[in-house]
Short mmCIF file of C-alpha atoms in Angstrom, two decimals:
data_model
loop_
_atom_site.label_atom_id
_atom_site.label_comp_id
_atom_site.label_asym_id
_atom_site.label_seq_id
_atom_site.Cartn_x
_atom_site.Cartn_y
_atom_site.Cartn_z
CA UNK A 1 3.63 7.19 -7.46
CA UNK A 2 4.52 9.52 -10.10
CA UNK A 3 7.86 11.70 -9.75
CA UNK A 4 7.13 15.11 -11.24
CA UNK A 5 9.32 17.48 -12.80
CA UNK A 6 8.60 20.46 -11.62
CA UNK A 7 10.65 23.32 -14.23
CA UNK A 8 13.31 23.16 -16.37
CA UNK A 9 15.52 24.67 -13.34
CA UNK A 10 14.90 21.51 -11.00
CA UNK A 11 15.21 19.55 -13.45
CA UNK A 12 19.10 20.70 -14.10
CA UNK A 13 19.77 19.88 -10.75
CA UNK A 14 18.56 16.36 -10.44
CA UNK A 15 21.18 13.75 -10.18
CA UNK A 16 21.90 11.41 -13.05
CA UNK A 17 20.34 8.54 -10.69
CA UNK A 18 17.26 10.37 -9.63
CA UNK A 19 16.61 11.12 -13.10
CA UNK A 20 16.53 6.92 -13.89
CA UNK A 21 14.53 6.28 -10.91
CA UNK A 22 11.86 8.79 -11.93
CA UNK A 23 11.68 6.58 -14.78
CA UNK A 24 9.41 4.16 -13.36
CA UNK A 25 6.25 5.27 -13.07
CA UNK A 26 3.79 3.55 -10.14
CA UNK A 27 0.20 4.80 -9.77
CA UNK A 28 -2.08 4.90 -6.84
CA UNK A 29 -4.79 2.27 -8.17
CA UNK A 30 -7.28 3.86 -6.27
CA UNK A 31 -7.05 7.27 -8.04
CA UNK A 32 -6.43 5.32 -11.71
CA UNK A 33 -9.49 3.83 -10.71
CA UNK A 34 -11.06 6.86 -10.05
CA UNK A 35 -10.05 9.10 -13.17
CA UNK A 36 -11.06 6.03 -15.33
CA UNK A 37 -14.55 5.74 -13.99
CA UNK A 38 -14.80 9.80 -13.97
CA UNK A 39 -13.50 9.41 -17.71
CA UNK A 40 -16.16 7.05 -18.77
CA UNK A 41 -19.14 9.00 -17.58
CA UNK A 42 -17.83 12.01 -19.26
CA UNK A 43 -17.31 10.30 -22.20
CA UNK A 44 -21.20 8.94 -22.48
CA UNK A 45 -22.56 12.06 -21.70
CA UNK A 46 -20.14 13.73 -23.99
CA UNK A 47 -21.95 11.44 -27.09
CA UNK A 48 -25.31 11.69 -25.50
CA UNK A 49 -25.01 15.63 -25.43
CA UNK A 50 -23.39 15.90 -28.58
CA UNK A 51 -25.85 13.54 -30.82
CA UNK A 52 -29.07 14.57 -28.64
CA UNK A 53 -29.01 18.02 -29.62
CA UNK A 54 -28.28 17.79 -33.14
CA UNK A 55 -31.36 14.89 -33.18
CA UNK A 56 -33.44 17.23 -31.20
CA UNK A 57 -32.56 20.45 -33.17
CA UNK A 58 -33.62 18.62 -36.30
CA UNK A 59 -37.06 17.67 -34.73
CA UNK A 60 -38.04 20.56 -33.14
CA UNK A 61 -36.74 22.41 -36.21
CA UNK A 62 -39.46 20.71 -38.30
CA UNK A 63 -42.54 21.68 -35.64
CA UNK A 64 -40.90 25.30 -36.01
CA UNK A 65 -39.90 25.92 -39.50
CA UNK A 66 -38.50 29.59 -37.74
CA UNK A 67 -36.10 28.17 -36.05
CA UNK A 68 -33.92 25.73 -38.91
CA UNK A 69 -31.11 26.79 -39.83
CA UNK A 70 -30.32 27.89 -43.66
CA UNK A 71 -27.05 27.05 -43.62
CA UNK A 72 -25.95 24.38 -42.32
CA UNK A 73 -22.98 22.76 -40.77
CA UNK A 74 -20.80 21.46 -43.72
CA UNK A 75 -18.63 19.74 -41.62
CA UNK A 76 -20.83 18.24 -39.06
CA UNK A 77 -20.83 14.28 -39.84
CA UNK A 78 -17.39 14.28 -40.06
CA UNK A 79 -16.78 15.57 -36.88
CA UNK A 80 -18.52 13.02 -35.11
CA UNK A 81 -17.05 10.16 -37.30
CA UNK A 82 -14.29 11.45 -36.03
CA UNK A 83 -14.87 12.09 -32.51
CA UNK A 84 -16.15 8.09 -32.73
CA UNK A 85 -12.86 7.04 -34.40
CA UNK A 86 -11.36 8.04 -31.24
CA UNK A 87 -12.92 5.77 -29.05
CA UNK A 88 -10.13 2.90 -30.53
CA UNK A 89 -7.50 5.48 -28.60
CA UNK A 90 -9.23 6.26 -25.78
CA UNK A 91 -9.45 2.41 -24.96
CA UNK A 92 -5.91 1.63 -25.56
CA UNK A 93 -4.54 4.82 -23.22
CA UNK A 94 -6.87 3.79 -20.84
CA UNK A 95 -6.05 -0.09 -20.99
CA UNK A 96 -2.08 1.46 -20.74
CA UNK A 97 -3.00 3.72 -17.51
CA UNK A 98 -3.15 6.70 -19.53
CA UNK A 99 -6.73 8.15 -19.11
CA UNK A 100 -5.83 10.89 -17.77
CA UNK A 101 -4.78 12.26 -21.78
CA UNK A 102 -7.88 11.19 -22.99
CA UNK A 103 -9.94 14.35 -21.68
CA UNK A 104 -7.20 16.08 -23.17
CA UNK A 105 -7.21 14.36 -26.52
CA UNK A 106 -11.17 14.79 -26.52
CA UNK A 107 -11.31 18.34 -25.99
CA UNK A 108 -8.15 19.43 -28.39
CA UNK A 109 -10.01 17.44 -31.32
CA UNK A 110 -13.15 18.55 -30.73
CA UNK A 111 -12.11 22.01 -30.77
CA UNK A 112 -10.17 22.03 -34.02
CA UNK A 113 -12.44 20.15 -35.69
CA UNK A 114 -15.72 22.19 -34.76
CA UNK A 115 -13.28 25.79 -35.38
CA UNK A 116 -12.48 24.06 -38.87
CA UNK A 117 -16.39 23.65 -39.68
CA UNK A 118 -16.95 27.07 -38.17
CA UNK A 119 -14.50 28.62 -40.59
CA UNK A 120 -15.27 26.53 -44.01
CA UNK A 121 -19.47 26.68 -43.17
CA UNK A 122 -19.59 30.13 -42.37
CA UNK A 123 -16.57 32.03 -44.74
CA UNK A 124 -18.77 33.20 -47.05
CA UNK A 125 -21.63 33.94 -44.98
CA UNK A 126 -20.75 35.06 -41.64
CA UNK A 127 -23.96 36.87 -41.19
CA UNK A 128 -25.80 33.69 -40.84
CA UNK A 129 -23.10 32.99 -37.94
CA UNK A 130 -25.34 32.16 -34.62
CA UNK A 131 -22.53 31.32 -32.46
CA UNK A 132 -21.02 28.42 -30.26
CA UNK A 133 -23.09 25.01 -29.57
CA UNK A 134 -24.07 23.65 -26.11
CA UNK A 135 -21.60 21.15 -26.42
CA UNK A 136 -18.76 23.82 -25.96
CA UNK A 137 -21.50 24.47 -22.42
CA UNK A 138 -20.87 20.92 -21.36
CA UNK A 139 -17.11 21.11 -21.62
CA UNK A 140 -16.91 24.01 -19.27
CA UNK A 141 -19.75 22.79 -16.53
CA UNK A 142 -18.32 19.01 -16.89
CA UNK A 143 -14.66 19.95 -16.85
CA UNK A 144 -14.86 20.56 -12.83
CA UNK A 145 -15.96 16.77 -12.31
CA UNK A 146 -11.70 15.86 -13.44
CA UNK A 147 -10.47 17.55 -10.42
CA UNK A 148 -8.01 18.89 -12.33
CA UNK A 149 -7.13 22.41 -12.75
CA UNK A 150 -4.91 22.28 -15.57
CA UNK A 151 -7.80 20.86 -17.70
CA UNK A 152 -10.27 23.16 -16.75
CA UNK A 153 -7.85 25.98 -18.01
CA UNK A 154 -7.31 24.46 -21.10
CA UNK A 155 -11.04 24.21 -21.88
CA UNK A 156 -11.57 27.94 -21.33
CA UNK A 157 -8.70 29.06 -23.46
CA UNK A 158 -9.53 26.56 -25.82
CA UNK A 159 -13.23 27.96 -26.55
CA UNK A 160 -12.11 31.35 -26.10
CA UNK A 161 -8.99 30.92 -28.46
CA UNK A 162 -11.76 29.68 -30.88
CA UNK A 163 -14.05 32.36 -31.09
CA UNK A 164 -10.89 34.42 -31.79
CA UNK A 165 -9.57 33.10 -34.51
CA UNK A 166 -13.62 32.85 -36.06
CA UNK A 167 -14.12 36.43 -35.11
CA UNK A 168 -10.86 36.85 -36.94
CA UNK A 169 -11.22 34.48 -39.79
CA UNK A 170 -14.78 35.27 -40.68
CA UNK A 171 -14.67 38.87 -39.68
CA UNK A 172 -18.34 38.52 -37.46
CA UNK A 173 -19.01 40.64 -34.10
CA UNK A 174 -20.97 37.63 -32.40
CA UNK A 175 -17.88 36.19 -31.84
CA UNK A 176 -17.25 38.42 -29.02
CA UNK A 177 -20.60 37.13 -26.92
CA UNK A 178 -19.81 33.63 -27.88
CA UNK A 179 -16.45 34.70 -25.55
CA UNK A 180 -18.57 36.78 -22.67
CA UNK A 181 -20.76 33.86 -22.07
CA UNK A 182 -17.47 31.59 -21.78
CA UNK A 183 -16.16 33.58 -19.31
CA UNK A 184 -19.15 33.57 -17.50
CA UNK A 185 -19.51 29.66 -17.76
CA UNK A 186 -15.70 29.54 -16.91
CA UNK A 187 -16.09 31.38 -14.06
CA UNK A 188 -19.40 28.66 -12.71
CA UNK A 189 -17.00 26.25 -13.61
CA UNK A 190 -14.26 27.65 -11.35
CA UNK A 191 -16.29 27.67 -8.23
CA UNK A 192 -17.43 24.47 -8.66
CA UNK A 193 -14.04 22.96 -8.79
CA UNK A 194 -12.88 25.18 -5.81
CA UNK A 195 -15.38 23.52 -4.27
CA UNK A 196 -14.62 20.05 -5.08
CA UNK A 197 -11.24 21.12 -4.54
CA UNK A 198 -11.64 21.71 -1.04
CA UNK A 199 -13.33 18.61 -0.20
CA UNK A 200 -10.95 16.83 -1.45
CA UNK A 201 -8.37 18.24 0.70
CA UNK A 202 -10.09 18.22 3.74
CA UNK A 203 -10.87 14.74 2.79
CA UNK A 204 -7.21 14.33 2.00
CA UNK A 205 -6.12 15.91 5.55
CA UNK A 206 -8.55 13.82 7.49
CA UNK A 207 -6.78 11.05 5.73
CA UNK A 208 -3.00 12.27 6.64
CA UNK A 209 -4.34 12.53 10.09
CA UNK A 210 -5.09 9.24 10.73
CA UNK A 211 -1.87 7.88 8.74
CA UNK A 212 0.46 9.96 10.77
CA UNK A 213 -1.40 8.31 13.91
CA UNK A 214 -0.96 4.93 12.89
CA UNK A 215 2.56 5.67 12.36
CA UNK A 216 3.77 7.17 15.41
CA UNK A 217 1.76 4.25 17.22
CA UNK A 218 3.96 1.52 15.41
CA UNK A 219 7.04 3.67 16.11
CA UNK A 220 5.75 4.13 19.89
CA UNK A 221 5.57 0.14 19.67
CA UNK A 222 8.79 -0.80 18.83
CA UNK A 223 10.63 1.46 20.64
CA UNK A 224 9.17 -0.16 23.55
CA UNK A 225 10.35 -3.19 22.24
CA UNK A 226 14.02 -1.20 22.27
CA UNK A 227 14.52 1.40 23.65
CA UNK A 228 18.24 2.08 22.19
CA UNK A 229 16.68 2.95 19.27
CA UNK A 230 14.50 5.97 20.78
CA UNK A 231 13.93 8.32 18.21
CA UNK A 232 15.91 6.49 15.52
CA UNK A 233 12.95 6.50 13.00
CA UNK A 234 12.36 9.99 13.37
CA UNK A 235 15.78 10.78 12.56
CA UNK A 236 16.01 8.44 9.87
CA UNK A 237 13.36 10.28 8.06
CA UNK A 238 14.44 13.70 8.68
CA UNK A 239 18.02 13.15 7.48
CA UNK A 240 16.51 11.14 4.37
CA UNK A 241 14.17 13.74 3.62
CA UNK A 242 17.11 16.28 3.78
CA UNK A 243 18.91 14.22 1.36
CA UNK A 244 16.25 13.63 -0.74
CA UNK A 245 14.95 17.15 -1.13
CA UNK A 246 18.96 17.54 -2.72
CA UNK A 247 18.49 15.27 -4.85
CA UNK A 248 15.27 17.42 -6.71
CA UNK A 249 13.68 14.12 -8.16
CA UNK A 250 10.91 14.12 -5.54
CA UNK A 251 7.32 15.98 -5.57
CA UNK A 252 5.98 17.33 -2.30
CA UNK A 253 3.62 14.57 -2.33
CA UNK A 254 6.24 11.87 -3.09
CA UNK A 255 8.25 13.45 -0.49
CA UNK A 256 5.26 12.83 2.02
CA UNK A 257 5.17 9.36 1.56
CA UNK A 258 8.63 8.87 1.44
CA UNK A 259 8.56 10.07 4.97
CA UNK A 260 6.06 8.01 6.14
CA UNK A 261 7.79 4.72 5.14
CA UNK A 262 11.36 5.98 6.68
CA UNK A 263 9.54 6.27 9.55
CA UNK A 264 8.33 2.70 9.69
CA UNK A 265 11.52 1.36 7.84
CA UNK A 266 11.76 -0.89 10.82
CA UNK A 267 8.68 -1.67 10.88
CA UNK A 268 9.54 -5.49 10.66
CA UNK A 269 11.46 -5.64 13.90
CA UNK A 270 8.16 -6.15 15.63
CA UNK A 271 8.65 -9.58 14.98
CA UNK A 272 11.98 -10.28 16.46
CA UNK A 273 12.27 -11.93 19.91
CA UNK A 274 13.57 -9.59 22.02
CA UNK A 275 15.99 -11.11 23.55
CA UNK A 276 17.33 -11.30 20.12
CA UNK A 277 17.04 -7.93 19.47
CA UNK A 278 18.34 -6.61 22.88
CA UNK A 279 21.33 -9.04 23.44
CA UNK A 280 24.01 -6.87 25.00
CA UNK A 281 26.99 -9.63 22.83
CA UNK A 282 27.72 -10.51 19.29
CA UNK A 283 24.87 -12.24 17.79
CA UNK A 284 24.90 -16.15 16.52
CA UNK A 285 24.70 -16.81 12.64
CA UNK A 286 21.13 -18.06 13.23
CA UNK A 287 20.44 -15.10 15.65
CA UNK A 288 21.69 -12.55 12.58
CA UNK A 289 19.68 -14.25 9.81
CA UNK A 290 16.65 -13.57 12.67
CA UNK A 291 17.33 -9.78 12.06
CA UNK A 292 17.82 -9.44 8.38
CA UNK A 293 13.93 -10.77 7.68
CA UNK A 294 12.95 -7.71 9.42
CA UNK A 295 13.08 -6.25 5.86
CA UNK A 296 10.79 -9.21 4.21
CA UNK A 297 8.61 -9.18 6.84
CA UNK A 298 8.50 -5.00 7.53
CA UNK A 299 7.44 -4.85 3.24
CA UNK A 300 4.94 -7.51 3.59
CA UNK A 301 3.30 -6.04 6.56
CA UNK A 302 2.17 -2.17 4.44
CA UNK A 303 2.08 -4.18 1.01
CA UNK A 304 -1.80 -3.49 1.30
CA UNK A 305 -1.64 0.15 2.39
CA UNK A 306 -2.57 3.38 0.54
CA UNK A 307 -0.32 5.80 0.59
CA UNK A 308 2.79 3.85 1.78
CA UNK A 309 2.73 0.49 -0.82
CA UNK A 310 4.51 3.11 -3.51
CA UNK A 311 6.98 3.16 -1.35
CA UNK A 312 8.01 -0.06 -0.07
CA UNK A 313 11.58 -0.22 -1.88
CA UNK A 314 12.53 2.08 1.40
CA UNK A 315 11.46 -1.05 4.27
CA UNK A 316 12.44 -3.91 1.78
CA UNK A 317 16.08 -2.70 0.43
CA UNK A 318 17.43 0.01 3.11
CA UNK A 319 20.02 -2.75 3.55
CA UNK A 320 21.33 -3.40 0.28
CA UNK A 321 24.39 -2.06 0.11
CA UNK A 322 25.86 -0.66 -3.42
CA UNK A 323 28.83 -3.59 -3.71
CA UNK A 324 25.61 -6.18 -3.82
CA UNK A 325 26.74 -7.27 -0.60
CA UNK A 326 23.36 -6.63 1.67
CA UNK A 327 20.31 -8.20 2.34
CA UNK A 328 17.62 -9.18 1.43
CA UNK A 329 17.89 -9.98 -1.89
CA UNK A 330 22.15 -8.89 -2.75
CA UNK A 331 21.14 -6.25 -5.32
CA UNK A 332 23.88 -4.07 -6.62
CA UNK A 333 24.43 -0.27 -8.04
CA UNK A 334 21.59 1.13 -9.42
CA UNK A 335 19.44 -2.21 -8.97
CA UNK A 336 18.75 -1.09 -5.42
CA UNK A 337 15.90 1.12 -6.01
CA UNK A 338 16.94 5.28 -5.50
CA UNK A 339 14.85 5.82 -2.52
CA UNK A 340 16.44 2.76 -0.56
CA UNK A 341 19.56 4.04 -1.51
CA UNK A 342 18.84 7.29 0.01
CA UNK A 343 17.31 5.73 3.31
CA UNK A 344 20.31 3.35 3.79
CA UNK A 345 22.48 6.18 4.42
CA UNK A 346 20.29 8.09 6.68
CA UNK A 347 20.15 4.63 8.39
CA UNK A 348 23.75 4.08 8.88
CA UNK A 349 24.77 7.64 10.02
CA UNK A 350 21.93 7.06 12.23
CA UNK A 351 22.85 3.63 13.98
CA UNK A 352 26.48 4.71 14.24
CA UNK A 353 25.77 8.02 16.09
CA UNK A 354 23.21 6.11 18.50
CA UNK A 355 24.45 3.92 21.67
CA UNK A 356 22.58 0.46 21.41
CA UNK A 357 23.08 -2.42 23.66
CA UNK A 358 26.45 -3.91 22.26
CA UNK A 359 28.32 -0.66 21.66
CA UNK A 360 28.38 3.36 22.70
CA UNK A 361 27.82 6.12 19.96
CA UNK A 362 30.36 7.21 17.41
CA UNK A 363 30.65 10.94 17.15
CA UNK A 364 29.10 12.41 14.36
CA UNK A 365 32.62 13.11 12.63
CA UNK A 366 33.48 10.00 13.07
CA UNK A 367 30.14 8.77 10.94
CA UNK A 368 30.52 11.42 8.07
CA UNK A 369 34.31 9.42 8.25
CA UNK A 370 32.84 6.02 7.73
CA UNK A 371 29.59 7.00 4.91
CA UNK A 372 32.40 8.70 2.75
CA UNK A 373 34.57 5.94 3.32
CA UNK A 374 31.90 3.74 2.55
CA UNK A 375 31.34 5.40 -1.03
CA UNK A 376 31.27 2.72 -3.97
CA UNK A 377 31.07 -0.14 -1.95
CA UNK A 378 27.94 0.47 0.72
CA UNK A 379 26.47 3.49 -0.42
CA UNK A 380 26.01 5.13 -3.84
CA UNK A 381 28.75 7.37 -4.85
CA UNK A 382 26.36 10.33 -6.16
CA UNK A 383 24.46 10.27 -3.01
CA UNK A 384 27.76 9.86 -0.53
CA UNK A 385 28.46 13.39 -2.84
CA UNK A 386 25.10 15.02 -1.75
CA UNK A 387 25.39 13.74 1.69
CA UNK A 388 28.56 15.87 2.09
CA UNK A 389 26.48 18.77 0.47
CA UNK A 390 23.74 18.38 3.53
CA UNK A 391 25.84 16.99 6.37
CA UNK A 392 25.68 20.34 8.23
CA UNK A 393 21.59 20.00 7.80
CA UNK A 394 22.09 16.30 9.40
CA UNK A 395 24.66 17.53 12.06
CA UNK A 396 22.17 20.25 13.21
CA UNK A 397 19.11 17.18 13.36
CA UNK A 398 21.64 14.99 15.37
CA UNK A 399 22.01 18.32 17.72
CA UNK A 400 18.71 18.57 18.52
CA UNK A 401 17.52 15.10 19.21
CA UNK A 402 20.41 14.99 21.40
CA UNK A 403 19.15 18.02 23.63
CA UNK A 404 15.95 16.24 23.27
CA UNK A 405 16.99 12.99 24.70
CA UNK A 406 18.90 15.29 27.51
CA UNK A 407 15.99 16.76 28.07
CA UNK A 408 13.58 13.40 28.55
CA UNK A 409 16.20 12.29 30.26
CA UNK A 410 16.83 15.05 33.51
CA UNK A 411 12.98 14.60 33.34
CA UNK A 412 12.46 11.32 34.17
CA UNK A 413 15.21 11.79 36.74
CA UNK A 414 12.98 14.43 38.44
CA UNK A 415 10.18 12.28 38.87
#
């Protein structure tokens, strides 16, 4: 997924480490898809609209000799050898998963160019000045169709920007109705994408819905499998989100399905026998080697889904450890991708503060101990620092899902 910066201000605070993994960019095929498809429609209807009207103008204009205009556009043929030069660009940003600046590109050159004709054809003349072109129409009714707020703001102060600088330039008073009628078109346009806008989120909800339900069933199922680890990926998660909300090189949505895949960072242990995974010794060579694939095999099984694939670094390499000395695949430093660095620490403080079935708990002093020890050889340095900054956030999370666990427990007692 995309990491976004969000202000200047965040962006002062985000580690030197967060900053390279926000480097690589991964997008959700299924909305590149989307925006491509949207971008292609747009851009047919964009040359249909624009050479239609000036072909249908010119006809009609000859039935009703009233009607043609005196002056004509000077600059009109150039603008749409221009507009067609940029089909070479819009291919290559769209081959490079870029579509999404297309609409942008589109819009800005249109703009100048048809302001520039405006200015040069009507200078001299402004009298003869009729106003704004149903193209500039199209831009504002289409714009919704992007889902994409930002856009649809740049349209409207794009045209209105326009007729200001004409008004200005060529001193005429029809500028001003050219901008009432884009504010009124703006505002259609506006309630259309609020309304596409809220689909989308319900449809978007509906969607998180089921996602969180599939997840809590897999963590339901293997903690059935062991019950030692009892609330272990809920923990996980919460003291990785804490530590990667310090960080500041995560978006709200990244942060959502960073969660999700913390959650089911164990996802692989399905697959492990369980007398292997419940044997109260020290486990065999063979036995060990058993365990580690529940990485391999925990990645491979959400490979294929939505929404969590983006983030499989967290299942595959939340044992790597920062001296290249974990599993699966021995990376080292800043090889092991940011958000598996993040999740192996929430994972350790985690499994040494719960009892399992060959050893009792370590106190949770004892674990902030052992994760600062471990700083430059199992856990990144920078993130051992901003783990001290939020230990009190991960000592209060330990609190509670003790009481919790307390609490179950006198419970079950009862009955």
């Amino acid at each position: 997924m995309k990491v976004n910066v969000h202000s200047s201000k965040v962006l002062k605070n985000i580690t030197p480490y967060a900053r390279l993994a926000m480097k690589k960019q991964i997008i959700d095929p299924n909305l590149q898809n989307e925006e491509t498809r949207t971008l292609k429609w747009f851009l047919v209807l964009f040359y249909i609209v624009a050479i239609s009207f000036e072909l249908i103008f010119e006809v009609i204009s000859k039935v009703i000799p009233q009607i043609k205009n005196d002056t004509p556009d000077k600059l009109t043929y150039l603008v749409y050898v221009i507009m067609f030069l940029l089909l070479p660009i819009a291919y290559y940003l769209v081959r490079n998963q870029k579509s999404y600046q297309v609409k942008y590109i589109y819009f800005i050159s249109y703009t100048l160019l048809t302001l520039l004709n405006d200015v040069v054809t009507f200078i001299d003349q402004p009298e003869l000045y009729k106003g704004g072109n149903t193209v500039e129409i199209f831009w504002l009714l289409l714009a919704p169709i992007f889902v994409n707020k930002p856009f649809l703001i740049v349209v409207t102060i794009g045209i209105i920007a326009k007729y200001i600088i004409v008004g200005l330039i060529i001193k005429t008073p029809l500028a001003l109705l050219g901008i009432v009628l884009v504010a009124i078109f703006s505002l259609i346009a506006f309630i259309i994408l609020n309304r596409f806008q809220s689909y989308v989120k319900a449809v978007k909800t509906s969607y998180d819905q089921q996602l969180t339900g599939i997840v809590k069933g897999v963590i339901a199922t293997l903690e059935l499998k062991d019950p030692y680890t009892r609330g272990h990926s809920e923990r996980v998660a919460s003291y990785a989100m804490e530590l990667a909300k310090e960080s500041g090189g995560f978006s709200d949505e990244e942060l959502k399905a960073f969660n999700y895949t913390c959650l089911l960072h164990d996802i692989g242990k399905i697959h492990i026998p369980d007398q292997i995974l419940m044997k109260p010794t020290s486990l065999t060579k063979e036995e060990y080697e058993i365990i580690k694939s529940h990485t391999v095999v925990g990645a491979e099984a959400v490979s294929k889904v939505v929404g969590l694939s983006n983030n499989i670094d967290v299942i595959r390499s939340h044992h790597e450890r920062w001296d290249g000395q974990g599993y699966p695949d021995q990376l080292k430093g800043e090889e092991i991708p940011y958000s598996a660095r993040i999740a192996a620490v929430a994972d350790a403080f985690d499994a040494m503060t719960s009892t399992r079935s060959y050893r009792s708990a370590l106190t949770v002093e004892e674990a902030y101990q052992r994760i600062v020890e471990g700083k430059g050889t199992q856990f990144d340095p920078e993130l051992v620092n901003l783990f001290q900054k939020v230990y009190p956030k991960w000592k209060k999370i330990h609190k509670i899902s003790q009481e919790n666990r307390d609490a179950d427990f006198y419970t079950n007692q009862a009955f």
